Every structure is written in C-alpha cells, then in structure tokens.
Amino acid sequence: MKRIMLCRVIENRTIAEDTLLMVLKADSAALADFDPGVFVNVRIMDSDSPLLRRPISVHETDIENGILKLIYKVVGEGTRKLSEKKQGDIVDIFGPLGTGFPIQSDAKSVVLIGGGVGIPPLYELGKRLSEKGVTVTTVLGARNAEGLFCLEEFGTLGRVVTATEDGSHGTKGFVTDAIREEKLEFDCLYACGPKPMLKALDLEFRGKKEGYLSFEERMACGIGACYGCMTKTKDGLKRVCKDGPVFRLGEAVYE
C-alpha cells in the first residue's frame, strides 16, 4: 500500500563518484509492501523548491529492523540538496511505487545486470532469489572503476563480473561484452540501467531467455496520473512509473 513516511536519516554518505547511500529508519510494517524493483518519491525540501519529488529506486529493505536503503546519483539541484541531509534529519518518502521484479520460482540460475544508477534495485532482488536457493551471478557496468559500487555486497550473493568502458575494471566494454567474454549461463536475466544498455540486452536475448528490464525515465507524479513518463511497447504506450518500471524482455519498442 502506498503511503507517506517520515523517515529519520541514519547515514548519508558517498560510495562512488557522485553517488550516495542514504540509510533511513522507517516503519517496519510499511516496508513489508516493498517488492524488489519498486521505487519511492522523495520530497527534497519542506518548501516548494524544488516542487516535484525525486524518484529513487530502493536498494535494500530490512523489515525486522525498519531500515530502508536508497542509492542515488547527484545530477541536479534536487539530488544535491538531498546529499546535504545529515544524520537525524527527517526525509518525507512516498511509496512503494511502480511494478517491481517478479521472482521466478522455476529459475535455477539468474544473472543480474546493472549499469550506473541501475545497480541499486538489483541487490534486494538478488537477496531474495538467493534465499530461495537460486544461483545468482551479477554483472555490473560503468564508464570507469570510480563509477562501480556495491561489489562486496553483490559478492555475498555469488559471482560478480564487471565491465568498464575504459577497461579500468573487469572487461573493457559493456555488460554484453562481459557476458560473452565470461560465457555466462543462466535461465533468466534481470537488468536495470540506461536505455542503450537495456536495448542491447533485449536485442541479444529476446526469444532466447526469460528476462525483465527496469527502465529509467524522468517522472513527475510517480503514480501514473500525469502521463509524463510514457514509453513505447508492443501493446502501445505505457507509463514507466505505474505499468513499469519493470517490463518483460521483448515488450519494449526502441526508437
């Protein structure tokens, strides 16, 4: 159930280039509704500037201890102000929002593929899959080594493979290059990242593998009312914030 939560900041620190981890104390009962791949809308200030909330994907939930972890990249004035939040500050959170990743019961091995700020929502998914006995391999991509993060966390789930465009960490190139180079075998793929990465994965694996892609789009309302985050699919236009952000492999239509 969607709700507004006033969460207390426990930690807000830099973990990679322009990328921060925010740890919040939240309502344990509310966190039970947070499926892997959903996001929250964060109100940056108590004033009207910036007016719109910022959508941020959920990195991890700890229901027992009432902990919500968000990872975000500083890309504008709103996220810059969010990065200035200190321990003890209160953050206004609205969520959970969107349709998350389905957890497949019949997949014995999966690959999680994250690029840039698409990395965070895959960790909670990986945790839950691992708890079901699924073999989890993670492929993380970035422009350079400084853009990679959470390698140790994903390492607790299984093997981690990396790709950087400049070759400073792992395979030189993109996540698709790393998958080919490492000859990875899997039953199902889950991915989140920039659209060019998702398009490359879709074109390579549609019709061959089961898979789910989480799209990144600019959002205004976050609840499907403003139709500001439409994306083309084979069934027509759909709202990323409500019908997604997760779509099946082969469902999206790319420009």
PDB file of C-alpha atoms in Angstrom:
ATOM      1  CA  MET A   1       0.000   0.000   0.000  1.00  0.00           C
ATOM      2  CA  LYS A   2       1.347   3.429  -0.950  1.00  0.00           C
ATOM      3  CA  ARG A   3       1.860   5.764   1.962  1.00  0.00           C
ATOM      4  CA  ILE A   4       3.815   8.810   3.060  1.00  0.00           C
ATOM      5  CA  MET A   5       6.504   8.001   5.608  1.00  0.00           C
ATOM      6  CA  LEU A   6       8.598  10.427   7.614  1.00  0.00           C
ATOM      7  CA  CYS A   7      11.936   8.653   7.901  1.00  0.00           C
ATOM      8  CA  ARG A   8      14.937   9.602  10.006  1.00  0.00           C
ATOM      9  CA  VAL A   9      18.340   9.719   8.333  1.00  0.00           C
ATOM     10  CA  ILE A  10      20.809   7.291   9.896  1.00  0.00           C
ATOM     11  CA  GLU A  11      23.522   7.717   7.292  1.00  0.00           C
ATOM     12  CA  ASN A  12      24.040   9.620   4.043  1.00  0.00           C
ATOM     13  CA  ARG A  13      27.478   9.065   2.544  1.00  0.00           C
ATOM     14  CA  THR A  14      29.336   8.935  -0.762  1.00  0.00           C
ATOM     15  CA  ILE A  15      30.041   5.408  -2.047  1.00  0.00           C
ATOM     16  CA  ALA A  16      31.204   6.173  -5.610  1.00  0.00           C
ATOM     17  CA  GLU A  17      31.638   9.084  -7.997  1.00  0.00           C
ATOM     18  CA  ASP A  18      28.701  11.487  -7.316  1.00  0.00           C
ATOM     19  CA  THR A  19      26.807   8.529  -5.817  1.00  0.00           C
ATOM     20  CA  LEU A  20      25.479   8.346  -2.260  1.00  0.00           C
ATOM     21  CA  LEU A  21      23.935   5.748   0.032  1.00  0.00           C
ATOM     22  CA  MET A  22      21.137   7.008   2.281  1.00  0.00           C
ATOM     23  CA  VAL A  23      20.114   4.771   5.174  1.00  0.00           C
ATOM     24  CA  LEU A  24      16.743   5.593   6.731  1.00  0.00           C
ATOM     25  CA  LYS A  25      14.839   4.447   9.787  1.00  0.00           C
ATOM     26  CA  ALA A  26      11.353   3.603   8.557  1.00  0.00           C
ATOM     27  CA  ASP A  27       8.128   1.903   9.616  1.00  0.00           C
ATOM     28  CA  SER A  28       8.720  -1.872   9.605  1.00  0.00           C
ATOM     29  CA  ALA A  29       5.101  -2.634   8.735  1.00  0.00           C
ATOM     30  CA  ALA A  30       5.224  -0.336   5.710  1.00  0.00           C
ATOM     31  CA  LEU A  31       8.417  -1.947   4.402  1.00  0.00           C
ATOM     32  CA  ALA A  32       6.634  -5.304   4.130  1.00  0.00           C
ATOM     33  CA  ASP A  33       4.946  -3.925   0.978  1.00  0.00           C
ATOM     34  CA  PHE A  34       8.235  -3.128  -0.763  1.00  0.00           C
ATOM     35  CA  ASP A  35       8.874  -5.659  -3.538  1.00  0.00           C
ATOM     36  CA  PRO A  36      12.268  -5.766  -5.312  1.00  0.00           C
ATOM     37  CA  GLY A  37      12.447  -3.179  -8.081  1.00  0.00           C
ATOM     38  CA  VAL A  38       9.963  -0.649  -6.713  1.00  0.00           C
ATOM     39  CA  PHE A  39      10.895   2.974  -6.084  1.00  0.00           C
ATOM     40  CA  VAL A  40       9.955   5.835  -3.779  1.00  0.00           C
ATOM     41  CA  ASN A  41       9.327   9.527  -4.401  1.00  0.00           C
ATOM     42  CA  VAL A  42      11.388  11.684  -2.079  1.00  0.00           C
ATOM     43  CA  ARG A  43      10.385  15.197  -1.081  1.00  0.00           C
ATOM     44  CA  ILE A  44      13.608  17.180  -1.077  1.00  0.00           C
ATOM     45  CA  MET A  45      12.644  20.233   0.989  1.00  0.00           C
ATOM     46  CA  ASP A  46       9.739  21.475   3.125  1.00  0.00           C
ATOM     47  CA  SER A  47       9.362  24.446   0.785  1.00  0.00           C
ATOM     48  CA  ASP A  48       8.077  24.467  -2.816  1.00  0.00           C
ATOM     49  CA  SER A  49      11.582  24.487  -4.298  1.00  0.00           C
ATOM     50  CA  PRO A  50      12.131  22.050  -5.834  1.00  0.00           C
ATOM     51  CA  LEU A  51       8.426  21.453  -6.295  1.00  0.00           C
ATOM     52  CA  LEU A  52       8.467  17.873  -7.550  1.00  0.00           C
ATOM     53  CA  ARG A  53       9.560  14.843  -5.562  1.00  0.00           C
ATOM     54  CA  ARG A  54      12.518  12.853  -6.854  1.00  0.00           C
ATOM     55  CA  PRO A  55      12.056   9.167  -7.800  1.00  0.00           C
ATOM     56  CA  ILE A  56      14.739   6.940  -6.264  1.00  0.00           C
ATOM     57  CA  SER A  57      14.910   3.162  -6.518  1.00  0.00           C
ATOM     58  CA  VAL A  58      15.029   1.055  -3.381  1.00  0.00           C
ATOM     59  CA  HIS A  59      18.372  -0.620  -2.781  1.00  0.00           C
ATOM     60  CA  GLU A  60      17.538  -2.738   0.270  1.00  0.00           C
ATOM     61  CA  THR A  61      14.900  -3.206   2.957  1.00  0.00           C
ATOM     62  CA  ASP A  62      15.370  -4.670   6.425  1.00  0.00           C
ATOM     63  CA  ILE A  63      11.836  -5.233   7.664  1.00  0.00           C
ATOM     64  CA  GLU A  64      12.850  -6.633  11.044  1.00  0.00           C
ATOM     65  CA  ASN A  65      14.888  -3.546  11.947  1.00  0.00           C
ATOM     66  CA  GLY A  66      12.860  -0.980   9.995  1.00  0.00           C
ATOM     67  CA  ILE A  67      15.727   0.036   7.688  1.00  0.00           C
ATOM     68  CA  LEU A  68      15.297   1.419   4.172  1.00  0.00           C
ATOM     69  CA  LYS A  69      18.369   1.971   1.977  1.00  0.00           C
ATOM     70  CA  LEU A  70      18.383   4.230  -1.079  1.00  0.00           C
ATOM     71  CA  ILE A  71      21.248   4.847  -3.508  1.00  0.00           C
ATOM     72  CA  TYR A  72      21.123   7.928  -5.715  1.00  0.00           C
ATOM     73  CA  LYS A  73      23.341   9.963  -8.006  1.00  0.00           C
ATOM     74  CA  VAL A  74      23.745  13.725  -7.698  1.00  0.00           C
ATOM     75  CA  VAL A  75      22.630  15.026 -11.097  1.00  0.00           C
ATOM     76  CA  GLY A  76      20.859  18.312 -10.309  1.00  0.00           C
ATOM     77  CA  GLU A  77      19.746  20.771  -7.659  1.00  0.00           C
ATOM     78  CA  GLY A  78      17.251  18.393  -6.041  1.00  0.00           C
ATOM     79  CA  THR A  79      19.647  15.498  -5.505  1.00  0.00           C
ATOM     80  CA  ARG A  80      22.382  17.942  -4.460  1.00  0.00           C
ATOM     81  CA  LYS A  81      20.126  19.168  -1.671  1.00  0.00           C
ATOM     82  CA  LEU A  82      19.320  15.577  -0.749  1.00  0.00           C
ATOM     83  CA  SER A  83      23.050  14.874  -0.476  1.00  0.00           C
ATOM     84  CA  GLU A  84      23.273  17.555   2.221  1.00  0.00           C
ATOM     85  CA  LYS A  85      20.915  15.699   4.569  1.00  0.00           C
ATOM     86  CA  LYS A  86      22.578  14.848   7.877  1.00  0.00           C
ATOM     87  CA  GLN A  87      22.114  12.140  10.488  1.00  0.00           C
ATOM     88  CA  GLY A  88      18.907  12.836  12.409  1.00  0.00           C
ATOM     89  CA  ASP A  89      17.233  14.825   9.620  1.00  0.00           C
ATOM     90  CA  ILE A  90      13.730  13.788   8.560  1.00  0.00           C
ATOM     91  CA  VAL A  91      13.023  12.778   4.967  1.00  0.00           C
ATOM     92  CA  ASP A  92       9.491  12.621   3.523  1.00  0.00           C
ATOM     93  CA  ILE A  93       9.109   9.396   1.494  1.00  0.00           C
ATOM     94  CA  PHE A  94       6.114   8.376  -0.660  1.00  0.00           C
ATOM     95  CA  GLY A  95       5.908   4.731  -1.726  1.00  0.00           C
ATOM     96  CA  PRO A  96       6.260   1.983  -2.635  1.00  0.00           C
ATOM     97  CA  LEU A  97       5.641   2.925  -6.263  1.00  0.00           C
ATOM     98  CA  GLY A  98       5.754   1.047  -9.534  1.00  0.00           C
ATOM     99  CA  THR A  99       5.667  -2.593 -10.530  1.00  0.00           C
ATOM    100  CA  GLY A 100       8.783  -4.440  -9.405  1.00  0.00           C
ATOM    101  CA  PHE A 101      10.633  -7.568 -10.495  1.00  0.00           C
ATOM    102  CA  PRO A 102       8.750 -10.869 -10.402  1.00  0.00           C
ATOM    103  CA  ILE A 103      10.672 -13.563  -8.559  1.00  0.00           C
ATOM    104  CA  GLN A 104      10.549 -16.690 -10.690  1.00  0.00           C
ATOM    105  CA  SER A 105      10.244 -19.928  -8.732  1.00  0.00           C
ATOM    106  CA  ASP A 106      11.410 -22.201 -11.583  1.00  0.00           C
ATOM    107  CA  ALA A 107      14.680 -20.434 -12.486  1.00  0.00           C
ATOM    108  CA  LYS A 108      17.682 -22.254 -11.063  1.00  0.00           C
ATOM    109  CA  SER A 109      20.219 -19.641 -12.173  1.00  0.00           C
ATOM    110  CA  VAL A 110      19.829 -15.928 -12.887  1.00  0.00           C
ATOM    111  CA  VAL A 111      22.042 -13.058 -13.942  1.00  0.00           C
ATOM    112  CA  LEU A 112      21.551  -9.571 -12.523  1.00  0.00           C
ATOM    113  CA  ILE A 113      22.786  -6.847 -14.889  1.00  0.00           C
ATOM    114  CA  GLY A 114      23.175  -3.300 -13.628  1.00  0.00           C
ATOM    115  CA  GLY A 115      24.560  -0.177 -15.231  1.00  0.00           C
ATOM    116  CA  GLY A 116      25.304   3.012 -13.287  1.00  0.00           C
ATOM    117  CA  VAL A 117      22.394   4.046 -11.074  1.00  0.00           C
ATOM    118  CA  GLY A 118      20.571   0.956 -12.366  1.00  0.00           C
ATOM    119  CA  ILE A 119      22.681  -1.124  -9.986  1.00  0.00           C
ATOM    120  CA  PRO A 120      20.856  -0.402  -6.663  1.00  0.00           C
ATOM    121  CA  PRO A 121      17.439  -2.104  -7.159  1.00  0.00           C
ATOM    122  CA  LEU A 122      19.083  -5.394  -8.136  1.00  0.00           C
ATOM    123  CA  TYR A 123      20.543  -6.072  -4.692  1.00  0.00           C
ATOM    124  CA  GLU A 124      17.248  -6.644  -2.857  1.00  0.00           C
ATOM    125  CA  LEU A 125      16.150  -8.838  -5.752  1.00  0.00           C
ATOM    126  CA  GLY A 126      19.372 -10.835  -5.557  1.00  0.00           C
ATOM    127  CA  LYS A 127      18.975 -11.311  -1.819  1.00  0.00           C
ATOM    128  CA  ARG A 128      15.503 -12.759  -2.180  1.00  0.00           C
ATOM    129  CA  LEU A 129      16.474 -15.010  -5.082  1.00  0.00           C
ATOM    130  CA  SER A 130      19.484 -16.280  -3.153  1.00  0.00           C
ATOM    131  CA  GLU A 131      17.272 -17.075  -0.163  1.00  0.00           C
ATOM    132  CA  LYS A 132      15.205 -19.285  -2.496  1.00  0.00           C
ATOM    133  CA  GLY A 133      18.311 -21.251  -3.452  1.00  0.00           C
ATOM    134  CA  VAL A 134      18.730 -19.657  -6.883  1.00  0.00           C
ATOM    135  CA  THR A 135      22.291 -19.317  -8.197  1.00  0.00           C
ATOM    136  CA  VAL A 136      22.942 -15.584  -8.658  1.00  0.00           C
ATOM    137  CA  THR A 137      25.585 -14.047 -10.911  1.00  0.00           C
ATOM    138  CA  THR A 138      25.898 -10.265 -11.104  1.00  0.00           C
ATOM    139  CA  VAL A 139      27.269  -8.192 -13.979  1.00  0.00           C
ATOM    140  CA  LEU A 140      27.931  -4.532 -13.173  1.00  0.00           C
ATOM    141  CA  GLY A 141      28.867  -1.900 -15.722  1.00  0.00           C
ATOM    142  CA  ALA A 142      30.125   1.681 -15.547  1.00  0.00           C
ATOM    143  CA  ARG A 143      32.210   4.167 -17.505  1.00  0.00           C
ATOM    144  CA  ASN A 144      35.207   3.586 -15.232  1.00  0.00           C
ATOM    145  CA  ALA A 145      36.226   1.914 -11.974  1.00  0.00           C
ATOM    146  CA  GLU A 146      35.215   5.006  -9.983  1.00  0.00           C
ATOM    147  CA  GLY A 147      31.616   4.524 -11.121  1.00  0.00           C
ATOM    148  CA  LEU A 148      31.303   0.998  -9.723  1.00  0.00           C
ATOM    149  CA  PHE A 149      29.889   0.312  -6.278  1.00  0.00           C
ATOM    150  CA  CYS A 150      28.372  -2.431  -4.085  1.00  0.00           C
ATOM    151  CA  LEU A 151      30.744  -5.082  -5.432  1.00  0.00           C
ATOM    152  CA  GLU A 152      31.259  -6.578  -1.967  1.00  0.00           C
ATOM    153  CA  GLU A 153      27.511  -6.651  -1.287  1.00  0.00           C
ATOM    154  CA  PHE A 154      26.752  -8.456  -4.529  1.00  0.00           C
ATOM    155  CA  GLY A 155      29.692 -10.719  -3.804  1.00  0.00           C
ATOM    156  CA  THR A 156      27.792 -12.160  -0.841  1.00  0.00           C
ATOM    157  CA  LEU A 157      25.170 -13.422  -3.321  1.00  0.00           C
ATOM    158  CA  GLY A 158      27.503 -15.118  -5.795  1.00  0.00           C
ATOM    159  CA  ARG A 159      29.943 -14.380  -8.570  1.00  0.00           C
ATOM    160  CA  VAL A 160      30.409 -10.751  -9.656  1.00  0.00           C
ATOM    161  CA  VAL A 161      31.598  -9.755 -13.143  1.00  0.00           C
ATOM    162  CA  THR A 162      32.372  -6.155 -14.114  1.00  0.00           C
ATOM    163  CA  ALA A 163      32.699  -4.151 -17.307  1.00  0.00           C
ATOM    164  CA  THR A 164      34.026  -0.623 -17.728  1.00  0.00           C
ATOM    165  CA  GLU A 165      34.142   1.405 -20.911  1.00  0.00           C
ATOM    166  CA  ASP A 166      37.766   2.432 -20.306  1.00  0.00           C
ATOM    167  CA  GLY A 167      38.890  -1.021 -19.165  1.00  0.00           C
ATOM    168  CA  SER A 168      39.930   0.177 -15.699  1.00  0.00           C
ATOM    169  CA  HIS A 169      37.983  -2.662 -14.016  1.00  0.00           C
ATOM    170  CA  GLY A 170      36.964  -6.016 -15.466  1.00  0.00           C
ATOM    171  CA  THR A 171      36.118  -6.425 -19.136  1.00  0.00           C
ATOM    172  CA  LYS A 172      36.801  -3.423 -21.349  1.00  0.00           C
ATOM    173  CA  GLY A 173      33.492  -2.520 -22.961  1.00  0.00           C
ATOM    174  CA  PHE A 174      29.887  -3.035 -21.988  1.00  0.00           C
ATOM    175  CA  VAL A 175      27.951  -5.571 -19.910  1.00  0.00           C
ATOM    176  CA  THR A 176      27.091  -7.522 -23.059  1.00  0.00           C
ATOM    177  CA  ASP A 177      30.810  -7.853 -23.787  1.00  0.00           C
ATOM    178  CA  ALA A 178      31.406  -9.182 -20.263  1.00  0.00           C
ATOM    179  CA  ILE A 179      28.594 -11.734 -20.605  1.00  0.00           C
ATOM    180  CA  ARG A 180      30.108 -13.046 -23.851  1.00  0.00           C
ATOM    181  CA  GLU A 181      33.685 -12.980 -22.587  1.00  0.00           C
ATOM    182  CA  GLU A 182      32.802 -14.886 -19.411  1.00  0.00           C
ATOM    183  CA  LYS A 183      30.456 -17.250 -21.295  1.00  0.00           C
ATOM    184  CA  LEU A 184      27.806 -16.836 -18.610  1.00  0.00           C
ATOM    185  CA  GLU A 185      24.999 -19.393 -18.476  1.00  0.00           C
ATOM    186  CA  PHE A 186      21.645 -18.546 -16.886  1.00  0.00           C
ATOM    187  CA  ASP A 187      17.921 -19.307 -17.025  1.00  0.00           C
ATOM    188  CA  CYS A 188      16.625 -15.775 -16.503  1.00  0.00           C
ATOM    189  CA  LEU A 189      18.051 -12.247 -16.616  1.00  0.00           C
ATOM    190  CA  TYR A 190      17.076  -9.142 -14.682  1.00  0.00           C
ATOM    191  CA  ALA A 191      18.508  -5.780 -15.707  1.00  0.00           C
ATOM    192  CA  CYS A 192      18.310  -2.107 -14.817  1.00  0.00           C
ATOM    193  CA  GLY A 193      20.231   0.743 -16.356  1.00  0.00           C
ATOM    194  CA  PRO A 194      20.366   3.238 -19.213  1.00  0.00           C
ATOM    195  CA  LYS A 195      18.176   2.587 -22.237  1.00  0.00           C
ATOM    196  CA  PRO A 196      21.045   1.799 -24.657  1.00  0.00           C
ATOM    197  CA  MET A 197      22.153  -0.997 -22.305  1.00  0.00           C
ATOM    198  CA  LEU A 198      18.623  -2.370 -21.993  1.00  0.00           C
ATOM    199  CA  LYS A 199      18.143  -2.205 -25.757  1.00  0.00           C
ATOM    200  CA  ALA A 200      21.358  -4.179 -26.350  1.00  0.00           C
ATOM    201  CA  LEU A 201      20.302  -6.858 -23.858  1.00  0.00           C
ATOM    202  CA  ASP A 202      16.791  -7.016 -25.311  1.00  0.00           C
ATOM    203  CA  LEU A 203      18.001  -7.431 -28.875  1.00  0.00           C
ATOM    204  CA  GLU A 204      20.511 -10.100 -27.874  1.00  0.00           C
ATOM    205  CA  PHE A 205      18.346 -12.247 -25.607  1.00  0.00           C
ATOM    206  CA  ARG A 206      14.692 -11.773 -26.598  1.00  0.00           C
ATOM    207  CA  GLY A 207      13.229 -15.077 -27.716  1.00  0.00           C
ATOM    208  CA  LYS A 208      16.208 -16.910 -26.198  1.00  0.00           C
ATOM    209  CA  LYS A 209      15.905 -16.227 -22.468  1.00  0.00           C
ATOM    210  CA  GLU A 210      13.288 -15.220 -19.941  1.00  0.00           C
ATOM    211  CA  GLY A 211      14.051 -11.728 -18.735  1.00  0.00           C
ATOM    212  CA  TYR A 212      12.881  -8.496 -17.122  1.00  0.00           C
ATOM    213  CA  LEU A 213      14.157  -4.965 -17.735  1.00  0.00           C
ATOM    214  CA  SER A 214      13.718  -1.981 -15.415  1.00  0.00           C
ATOM    215  CA  PHE A 215      13.592   1.337 -17.272  1.00  0.00           C
ATOM    216  CA  GLU A 216      14.823   4.716 -16.132  1.00  0.00           C
ATOM    217  CA  GLU A 217      12.699   7.701 -17.150  1.00  0.00           C
ATOM    218  CA  ARG A 218      12.098  11.227 -15.898  1.00  0.00           C
ATOM    219  CA  MET A 219       8.989  11.187 -13.740  1.00  0.00           C
ATOM    220  CA  ALA A 220       6.758  13.903 -12.350  1.00  0.00           C
ATOM    221  CA  CYS A 221       3.921  12.395 -10.303  1.00  0.00           C
ATOM    222  CA  GLY A 222       5.183   8.814  -9.921  1.00  0.00           C
ATOM    223  CA  ILE A 223       1.648   7.389  -9.799  1.00  0.00           C
ATOM    224  CA  GLY A 224       0.616   7.374 -13.465  1.00  0.00           C
ATOM    225  CA  ALA A 225      -1.576  10.486 -13.361  1.00  0.00           C
ATOM    226  CA  CYS A 226       0.480  12.922 -15.440  1.00  0.00           C
ATOM    227  CA  TYR A 227       1.500  10.593 -18.309  1.00  0.00           C
ATOM    228  CA  GLY A 228       4.911  12.249 -18.347  1.00  0.00           C
ATOM    229  CA  CYS A 229       6.985   9.067 -18.489  1.00  0.00           C
ATOM    230  CA  MET A 230       5.461   7.182 -21.395  1.00  0.00           C
ATOM    231  CA  THR A 231       7.423   4.523 -23.251  1.00  0.00           C
ATOM    232  CA  LYS A 232       6.576   2.567 -26.390  1.00  0.00           C
ATOM    233  CA  THR A 233       5.745  -1.118 -26.076  1.00  0.00           C
ATOM    234  CA  LYS A 234       4.380  -3.701 -28.492  1.00  0.00           C
ATOM    235  CA  ASP A 235       0.982  -3.169 -26.805  1.00  0.00           C
ATOM    236  CA  GLY A 236       1.088   0.611 -27.169  1.00  0.00           C
ATOM    237  CA  LEU A 237       2.264   3.412 -24.907  1.00  0.00           C
ATOM    238  CA  LYS A 238       2.713   2.547 -21.220  1.00  0.00           C
ATOM    239  CA  ARG A 239       3.589   4.531 -18.114  1.00  0.00           C
ATOM    240  CA  VAL A 240       7.011   3.663 -16.716  1.00  0.00           C
ATOM    241  CA  CYS A 241       6.068   4.821 -13.210  1.00  0.00           C
ATOM    242  CA  LYS A 242       2.935   2.681 -12.929  1.00  0.00           C
ATOM    243  CA  ASP A 243       2.918  -0.048 -15.610  1.00  0.00           C
ATOM    244  CA  GLY A 244       6.672  -0.375 -15.016  1.00  0.00           C
ATOM    245  CA  PRO A 245       9.394   0.391 -14.352  1.00  0.00           C
ATOM    246  CA  VAL A 246       9.854  -3.349 -14.966  1.00  0.00           C
ATOM    247  CA  PHE A 247       8.825  -4.765 -18.364  1.00  0.00           C
ATOM    248  CA  ARG A 248       9.308  -8.203 -19.870  1.00  0.00           C
ATOM    249  CA  LEU A 249      12.178  -8.849 -22.251  1.00  0.00           C
ATOM    250  CA  GLY A 250      10.856  -8.172 -25.763  1.00  0.00           C
ATOM    251  CA  GLU A 251       7.998  -5.949 -24.571  1.00  0.00           C
ATOM    252  CA  ALA A 252       9.545  -2.514 -25.202  1.00  0.00           C
ATOM    253  CA  VAL A 253       9.826  -0.882 -28.622  1.00  0.00           C
ATOM    254  CA  TYR A 254      13.034   1.127 -29.111  1.00  0.00           C
ATOM    255  CA  GLU A 255      13.492   4.224 -31.281  1.00  0.00           C
TER     256      GLU A 255
END
